[in-house]
Amino acid sequence: MLDVLQDLQYRGLVYQHTDLETLSARLRKSPLTLYCGFDPTADSLHIGHLLPVLVLRRFQLAGHRPIALVGGGTGLIGDPSGKTTERALNAQDLVANWGQNIRRQLEQFLDFDSQENPAIMADNYTWLSSLQVIDFLRDIGRHFSIGTMLAKDSVESRMNRGISYTEFSYMILQSYDYMKLHETYQCELQIGGQDQWGNITAGIDLIRRMSVNENKEAHALTLPLVTKSDGTKFGKTESGAIWLDATKTSPYQFYQFWLNTDDRDVVKFLKFFTFLPPADIDALAEEVALQPEKRAAHQALAREMTALVHGSEALQRARKISQALFSEDLKELSPEEIEEGFMDVPAATFQDDCLNFVDFLVRSGVVTSKRQAREAIAAGSIYVNNVRNTDADADISSFERIGGTYVVIRRGKKNYHLIRFV
């Protein structure tokens, strides 16, 4: 068994914890079962979820047994942690459908078929949906002090802005999850983001008060909040969140997100998210310091993460698209690669090509008027398939179409439009 705790500390992934010496001794003794919960609040996980998912994977690779808990029940309630306002309550069938999507995504990262320490998939809707409110309040609720709950970060941070009883009760439900998994699977460790500390420790207290197991040992470990040095939110771009679902964020977009990491963050993200050994990361850190223009660390980060989430074929495709856009040779790309590379740009579809260039630019949304079109063409700021076009009278039927279908219009340096002919 590998010393997973030592590896987590090297990577800066240990934020809060119960007694570390006791936890370290327990990890060395024998395989341990741990869990992390993922509420279905959307139809896909995003890269903000990756950190705890990959920490579960690190524990499994070290010989321990992870439980991926899909919050089919708690997802109907809403976790106040990290939120400044009340979450919207979603319909039960919608949450259930999202939960199925999340299950499939978790299977990409955890081995549920291992002969030695197979991961476990669970859904807290299984036990939470069968609870009787009077029994729950009498048997579970009596162990929770209002004063103690109010002091927890997840609740205290919301007191000034307001918190409903629905979200206030979330801590009790998460604590019940930990106790249930402790009794069913002998789960002894819960991990989560730093905003989950209060919820996790409340679960430990409930286990010690109520667990029917002779072994009431339970631990907590939280991970640091992922922040960016430039002050912007991690996992967000101008076009929105970075999702793990390839239909929401293409592998090319995913690759570019990591490739464009700030120099100040790239080594931290290599430690947080990749499975590169410390020696390799340290060597890349040295190269960042001495030869930052080579961007070796950025390329390693983008390569490792895209292959991990989308696979080696998607990585090769993303790199091919990147190279074509960099060299401005779009003819090397297939129609499918064009679609992926320009997934997040404005698009238009034409059924005929009987237009002059000026009318074409207006109808496709590249410009707002014929006058603006003529001025942009005269200024040399309009490109067709990355080739400057200064002929306002050009016939669009003469434009070469990539794969017989696509024309890429660029205005200026970065303002792209994708035109599809049918």
Short mmCIF file of N, CA and C in Angstrom, two decimals, residues 63-178:
data_model
loop_
_atom_site.label_atom_id
_atom_site.label_comp_id
_atom_site.label_asym_id
_atom_site.label_seq_id
_atom_site.Cartn_x
_atom_site.Cartn_y
_atom_site.Cartn_z
N GLY A 63 -4.73 1.35 -2.50
CA GLY A 63 -5.20 0.12 -1.88
C GLY A 63 -6.45 0.26 -1.04
N HIS A 64 -7.02 1.44 -0.94
CA HIS A 64 -8.20 1.65 -0.13
C HIS A 64 -9.47 1.55 -0.98
N ARG A 65 -10.63 1.57 -0.31
CA ARG A 65 -11.89 1.34 -1.02
C ARG A 65 -12.76 2.59 -0.99
N PRO A 66 -12.97 3.21 -2.15
CA PRO A 66 -13.77 4.44 -2.19
C PRO A 66 -15.25 4.17 -2.42
N ILE A 67 -16.08 5.00 -1.82
CA ILE A 67 -17.51 5.00 -2.09
C ILE A 67 -17.85 6.33 -2.76
N ALA A 68 -18.44 6.27 -3.94
CA ALA A 68 -18.94 7.47 -4.61
C ALA A 68 -20.43 7.55 -4.30
N LEU A 69 -20.80 8.53 -3.50
CA LEU A 69 -22.19 8.66 -3.08
C LEU A 69 -22.88 9.72 -3.94
N VAL A 70 -23.84 9.29 -4.73
CA VAL A 70 -24.66 10.22 -5.50
C VAL A 70 -25.80 10.71 -4.61
N GLY A 71 -25.94 12.01 -4.48
CA GLY A 71 -26.92 12.57 -3.56
C GLY A 71 -28.30 12.70 -4.17
N GLY A 72 -28.91 11.58 -4.53
CA GLY A 72 -30.25 11.62 -5.08
C GLY A 72 -31.27 12.17 -4.10
N GLY A 73 -31.00 12.00 -2.81
CA GLY A 73 -31.88 12.53 -1.77
C GLY A 73 -31.51 13.94 -1.36
N THR A 74 -30.25 14.15 -1.01
CA THR A 74 -29.81 15.48 -0.59
C THR A 74 -29.87 16.48 -1.74
N GLY A 75 -29.79 15.99 -2.98
CA GLY A 75 -29.91 16.87 -4.13
C GLY A 75 -31.28 17.50 -4.25
N LEU A 76 -32.27 16.89 -3.59
CA LEU A 76 -33.62 17.46 -3.58
C LEU A 76 -33.78 18.54 -2.51
N ILE A 77 -32.80 18.62 -1.62
CA ILE A 77 -32.86 19.57 -0.49
C ILE A 77 -32.03 20.81 -0.77
N GLY A 78 -30.76 20.62 -1.13
CA GLY A 78 -29.88 21.75 -1.43
C GLY A 78 -28.91 22.02 -0.31
N ASP A 79 -27.63 21.97 -0.64
CA ASP A 79 -26.55 22.21 0.31
C ASP A 79 -26.26 23.71 0.39
N PRO A 80 -26.35 24.31 1.58
CA PRO A 80 -26.06 25.75 1.69
C PRO A 80 -24.58 26.08 1.63
N SER A 81 -23.72 25.07 1.75
CA SER A 81 -22.27 25.31 1.78
C SER A 81 -21.79 26.01 0.52
N GLY A 82 -21.03 27.07 0.72
CA GLY A 82 -20.45 27.79 -0.41
C GLY A 82 -21.42 28.62 -1.22
N LYS A 83 -22.66 28.72 -0.78
CA LYS A 83 -23.67 29.48 -1.50
C LYS A 83 -24.12 30.68 -0.66
N THR A 84 -24.39 31.78 -1.33
CA THR A 84 -24.84 32.98 -0.63
C THR A 84 -26.35 33.13 -0.67
N THR A 85 -27.02 32.38 -1.54
CA THR A 85 -28.47 32.43 -1.64
C THR A 85 -29.02 31.01 -1.69
N GLU A 86 -30.32 30.91 -1.50
CA GLU A 86 -31.01 29.62 -1.53
C GLU A 86 -30.90 28.98 -2.91
N ARG A 87 -30.65 27.67 -2.91
CA ARG A 87 -30.64 26.94 -4.17
C ARG A 87 -32.07 26.74 -4.68
N ALA A 88 -32.20 26.68 -5.99
CA ALA A 88 -33.50 26.34 -6.58
C ALA A 88 -33.79 24.86 -6.34
N LEU A 89 -35.03 24.56 -6.00
CA LEU A 89 -35.43 23.17 -5.79
C LEU A 89 -35.87 22.58 -7.13
N ASN A 90 -35.22 21.49 -7.53
CA ASN A 90 -35.52 20.87 -8.82
C ASN A 90 -36.48 19.70 -8.66
N ALA A 91 -37.18 19.38 -9.73
CA ALA A 91 -38.14 18.28 -9.71
C ALA A 91 -37.43 16.95 -9.47
N GLN A 92 -38.14 16.02 -8.82
CA GLN A 92 -37.54 14.75 -8.44
C GLN A 92 -37.07 13.94 -9.65
N ASP A 93 -37.87 13.91 -10.71
CA ASP A 93 -37.47 13.12 -11.88
C ASP A 93 -36.25 13.74 -12.57
N LEU A 94 -36.14 15.07 -12.53
CA LEU A 94 -34.99 15.73 -13.12
C LEU A 94 -33.73 15.42 -12.34
N VAL A 95 -33.81 15.48 -11.00
CA VAL A 95 -32.66 15.17 -10.15
C VAL A 95 -32.24 13.71 -10.35
N ALA A 96 -33.21 12.82 -10.46
CA ALA A 96 -32.90 11.40 -10.68
C ALA A 96 -32.16 11.20 -12.00
N ASN A 97 -32.60 11.90 -13.04
CA ASN A 97 -31.94 11.80 -14.35
C ASN A 97 -30.52 12.34 -14.29
N TRP A 98 -30.35 13.48 -13.61
CA TRP A 98 -29.01 14.03 -13.44
C TRP A 98 -28.11 13.06 -12.66
N GLY A 99 -28.71 12.41 -11.66
CA GLY A 99 -27.95 11.45 -10.86
C GLY A 99 -27.40 10.31 -11.69
N GLN A 100 -28.19 9.84 -12.67
CA GLN A 100 -27.72 8.78 -13.56
C GLN A 100 -26.54 9.26 -14.40
N ASN A 101 -26.60 10.50 -14.87
CA ASN A 101 -25.49 11.05 -15.64
C ASN A 101 -24.22 11.09 -14.80
N ILE A 102 -24.36 11.53 -13.55
CA ILE A 102 -23.20 11.64 -12.66
C ILE A 102 -22.62 10.26 -12.37
N ARG A 103 -23.48 9.27 -12.19
CA ARG A 103 -22.99 7.91 -11.98
C ARG A 103 -22.06 7.48 -13.12
N ARG A 104 -22.52 7.72 -14.36
CA ARG A 104 -21.72 7.33 -15.53
C ARG A 104 -20.38 8.06 -15.56
N GLN A 105 -20.38 9.32 -15.16
CA GLN A 105 -19.12 10.08 -15.17
C GLN A 105 -18.17 9.59 -14.08
N LEU A 106 -18.70 9.24 -12.93
CA LEU A 106 -17.84 8.75 -11.85
C LEU A 106 -17.18 7.43 -12.23
N GLU A 107 -17.84 6.65 -13.06
CA GLU A 107 -17.28 5.37 -13.49
C GLU A 107 -16.04 5.55 -14.37
N GLN A 108 -15.83 6.76 -14.90
CA GLN A 108 -14.62 7.02 -15.70
C GLN A 108 -13.37 7.04 -14.82
N PHE A 109 -13.54 7.36 -13.54
CA PHE A 109 -12.38 7.63 -12.70
C PHE A 109 -12.14 6.58 -11.62
N LEU A 110 -13.16 5.83 -11.26
CA LEU A 110 -13.04 4.84 -10.19
C LEU A 110 -13.24 3.44 -10.77
N ASP A 111 -12.53 2.48 -10.23
CA ASP A 111 -12.59 1.10 -10.72
C ASP A 111 -13.61 0.33 -9.89
N PHE A 112 -14.77 0.05 -10.49
CA PHE A 112 -15.82 -0.68 -9.79
C PHE A 112 -15.73 -2.19 -10.02
N ASP A 113 -14.73 -2.61 -10.79
CA ASP A 113 -14.57 -4.03 -11.10
C ASP A 113 -13.27 -4.61 -10.57
N SER A 114 -12.59 -3.87 -9.73
CA SER A 114 -11.31 -4.34 -9.17
C SER A 114 -11.52 -5.64 -8.39
N GLN A 115 -10.56 -6.53 -8.50
CA GLN A 115 -10.62 -7.79 -7.77
C GLN A 115 -10.26 -7.59 -6.30
N GLU A 116 -9.48 -6.57 -6.00
CA GLU A 116 -9.00 -6.39 -4.63
C GLU A 116 -9.79 -5.35 -3.84
N ASN A 117 -10.02 -4.17 -4.42
CA ASN A 117 -10.71 -3.10 -3.69
C ASN A 117 -11.66 -2.34 -4.60
N PRO A 118 -12.72 -3.03 -5.06
CA PRO A 118 -13.65 -2.38 -5.98
C PRO A 118 -14.34 -1.19 -5.33
N ALA A 119 -14.49 -0.12 -6.10
CA ALA A 119 -15.22 1.04 -5.62
C ALA A 119 -16.70 0.69 -5.49
N ILE A 120 -17.38 1.46 -4.67
CA ILE A 120 -18.81 1.25 -4.42
C ILE A 120 -19.57 2.48 -4.90
N MET A 121 -20.68 2.25 -5.60
CA MET A 121 -21.56 3.34 -5.99
C MET A 121 -22.82 3.26 -5.13
N ALA A 122 -23.17 4.35 -4.50
CA ALA A 122 -24.36 4.38 -3.65
C ALA A 122 -25.16 5.65 -3.94
N ASP A 123 -26.43 5.63 -3.57
CA ASP A 123 -27.32 6.78 -3.75
C ASP A 123 -28.09 6.97 -2.46
N ASN A 124 -27.95 8.14 -1.83
CA ASN A 124 -28.60 8.32 -0.53
C ASN A 124 -30.12 8.43 -0.61
N TYR A 125 -30.66 8.53 -1.82
CA TYR A 125 -32.12 8.49 -1.95
C TYR A 125 -32.65 7.15 -1.45
N THR A 126 -31.82 6.10 -1.54
CA THR A 126 -32.21 4.75 -1.12
C THR A 126 -32.68 4.73 0.33
N TRP A 127 -31.95 5.40 1.21
CA TRP A 127 -32.34 5.39 2.62
C TRP A 127 -33.07 6.66 3.08
N LEU A 128 -32.76 7.79 2.47
CA LEU A 128 -33.42 9.01 2.91
C LEU A 128 -34.90 9.04 2.52
N SER A 129 -35.23 8.43 1.38
CA SER A 129 -36.62 8.46 0.92
C SER A 129 -37.55 7.62 1.78
N SER A 130 -37.00 6.70 2.56
CA SER A 130 -37.84 5.82 3.38
C SER A 130 -37.95 6.29 4.83
N LEU A 131 -37.34 7.41 5.16
CA LEU A 131 -37.39 7.90 6.54
C LEU A 131 -38.80 8.41 6.88
N GLN A 132 -39.21 8.15 8.11
CA GLN A 132 -40.45 8.69 8.65
C GLN A 132 -40.10 9.91 9.49
N VAL A 133 -40.77 11.04 9.26
CA VAL A 133 -40.35 12.30 9.86
C VAL A 133 -40.36 12.26 11.38
N ILE A 134 -41.37 11.65 12.00
CA ILE A 134 -41.43 11.63 13.47
C ILE A 134 -40.30 10.78 14.03
N ASP A 135 -40.11 9.59 13.44
CA ASP A 135 -39.00 8.73 13.91
C ASP A 135 -37.66 9.42 13.72
N PHE A 136 -37.50 10.10 12.56
CA PHE A 136 -36.23 10.76 12.28
C PHE A 136 -35.94 11.86 13.29
N LEU A 137 -36.94 12.66 13.59
CA LEU A 137 -36.74 13.75 14.55
C LEU A 137 -36.46 13.20 15.95
N ARG A 138 -37.14 12.14 16.33
CA ARG A 138 -36.94 11.56 17.67
C ARG A 138 -35.59 10.86 17.78
N ASP A 139 -35.24 10.08 16.76
CA ASP A 139 -34.05 9.23 16.87
C ASP A 139 -32.76 9.94 16.44
N ILE A 140 -32.86 10.82 15.43
CA ILE A 140 -31.68 11.48 14.89
C ILE A 140 -31.61 12.94 15.31
N GLY A 141 -32.71 13.66 15.13
CA GLY A 141 -32.71 15.10 15.38
C GLY A 141 -32.32 15.48 16.80
N ARG A 142 -32.64 14.63 17.77
CA ARG A 142 -32.34 14.97 19.17
C ARG A 142 -30.85 15.04 19.47
N HIS A 143 -30.03 14.50 18.57
CA HIS A 143 -28.57 14.53 18.79
C HIS A 143 -27.92 15.81 18.25
N PHE A 144 -28.71 16.71 17.66
CA PHE A 144 -28.16 17.92 17.07
C PHE A 144 -28.59 19.15 17.86
N SER A 145 -27.61 19.85 18.39
CA SER A 145 -27.87 21.08 19.12
C SER A 145 -27.97 22.24 18.13
N ILE A 146 -29.02 23.05 18.28
CA ILE A 146 -29.20 24.21 17.39
C ILE A 146 -27.99 25.15 17.50
N GLY A 147 -27.51 25.35 18.72
CA GLY A 147 -26.36 26.24 18.91
C GLY A 147 -25.13 25.76 18.16
N THR A 148 -24.91 24.45 18.22
CA THR A 148 -23.76 23.87 17.51
C THR A 148 -23.92 24.00 16.01
N MET A 149 -25.13 23.74 15.52
CA MET A 149 -25.39 23.84 14.08
C MET A 149 -25.21 25.26 13.58
N LEU A 150 -25.66 26.24 14.38
CA LEU A 150 -25.53 27.64 13.98
C LEU A 150 -24.07 28.07 13.88
N ALA A 151 -23.20 27.40 14.64
CA ALA A 151 -21.78 27.77 14.65
C ALA A 151 -21.00 27.17 13.48
N LYS A 152 -21.60 26.20 12.78
CA LYS A 152 -20.91 25.58 11.66
C LYS A 152 -20.80 26.58 10.50
N ASP A 153 -19.68 26.53 9.80
CA ASP A 153 -19.41 27.50 8.73
C ASP A 153 -20.51 27.51 7.67
N SER A 154 -20.99 26.32 7.30
CA SER A 154 -21.97 26.22 6.21
C SER A 154 -23.27 26.94 6.55
N VAL A 155 -23.58 27.04 7.86
CA VAL A 155 -24.80 27.72 8.30
C VAL A 155 -24.50 29.17 8.67
N GLU A 156 -23.42 29.37 9.44
CA GLU A 156 -23.10 30.70 9.93
C GLU A 156 -22.93 31.70 8.79
N SER A 157 -22.32 31.26 7.69
CA SER A 157 -22.07 32.17 6.56
C SER A 157 -23.35 32.63 5.88
N ARG A 158 -24.45 31.92 6.16
CA ARG A 158 -25.71 32.26 5.51
C ARG A 158 -26.68 33.00 6.43
N MET A 159 -26.35 33.16 7.70
CA MET A 159 -27.30 33.71 8.65
C MET A 159 -27.71 35.14 8.31
N ASN A 160 -26.76 35.95 7.86
CA ASN A 160 -27.09 37.35 7.55
C ASN A 160 -27.94 37.47 6.30
N ARG A 161 -27.73 36.55 5.34
CA ARG A 161 -28.46 36.61 4.08
C ARG A 161 -29.77 35.81 4.13
N GLY A 162 -29.86 34.93 5.10
CA GLY A 162 -31.07 34.13 5.23
C GLY A 162 -30.86 32.70 4.78
N ILE A 163 -31.45 31.77 5.53
CA ILE A 163 -31.37 30.36 5.19
C ILE A 163 -32.68 29.69 5.60
N SER A 164 -33.24 28.89 4.72
CA SER A 164 -34.50 28.21 5.02
C SER A 164 -34.25 27.00 5.92
N TYR A 165 -35.33 26.51 6.53
CA TYR A 165 -35.19 25.29 7.33
C TYR A 165 -34.77 24.12 6.45
N THR A 166 -35.21 24.16 5.17
CA THR A 166 -34.86 23.09 4.24
C THR A 166 -33.34 22.95 4.14
N GLU A 167 -32.66 24.03 3.84
CA GLU A 167 -31.21 23.96 3.72
C GLU A 167 -30.54 23.82 5.09
N PHE A 168 -31.16 24.39 6.12
CA PHE A 168 -30.61 24.25 7.47
C PHE A 168 -30.53 22.78 7.89
N SER A 169 -31.49 21.98 7.40
CA SER A 169 -31.53 20.56 7.77
C SER A 169 -30.52 19.72 7.00
N TYR A 170 -29.85 20.30 6.00
CA TYR A 170 -28.93 19.54 5.15
C TYR A 170 -27.84 18.87 5.98
N MET A 171 -27.33 19.56 6.98
CA MET A 171 -26.26 19.02 7.82
C MET A 171 -26.68 17.71 8.48
N ILE A 172 -27.94 17.64 8.92
CA ILE A 172 -28.41 16.43 9.58
C ILE A 172 -28.47 15.28 8.58
N LEU A 173 -28.93 15.57 7.38
CA LEU A 173 -29.02 14.52 6.36
C LEU A 173 -27.64 14.01 5.96
N GLN A 174 -26.67 14.92 5.80
CA GLN A 174 -25.32 14.48 5.44
C GLN A 174 -24.70 13.67 6.57
N SER A 175 -24.97 14.07 7.80
CA SER A 175 -24.47 13.31 8.95
C SER A 175 -25.07 11.90 8.97
N TYR A 176 -26.36 11.82 8.65
CA TYR A 176 -27.03 10.53 8.59
C TYR A 176 -26.42 9.65 7.50
N ASP A 177 -26.05 10.27 6.36
CA ASP A 177 -25.37 9.52 5.30
C ASP A 177 -24.09 8.87 5.81
N TYR A 178 -23.29 9.65 6.53
CA TYR A 178 -22.01 9.13 7.03
C TYR A 178 -22.27 7.97 7.98
#
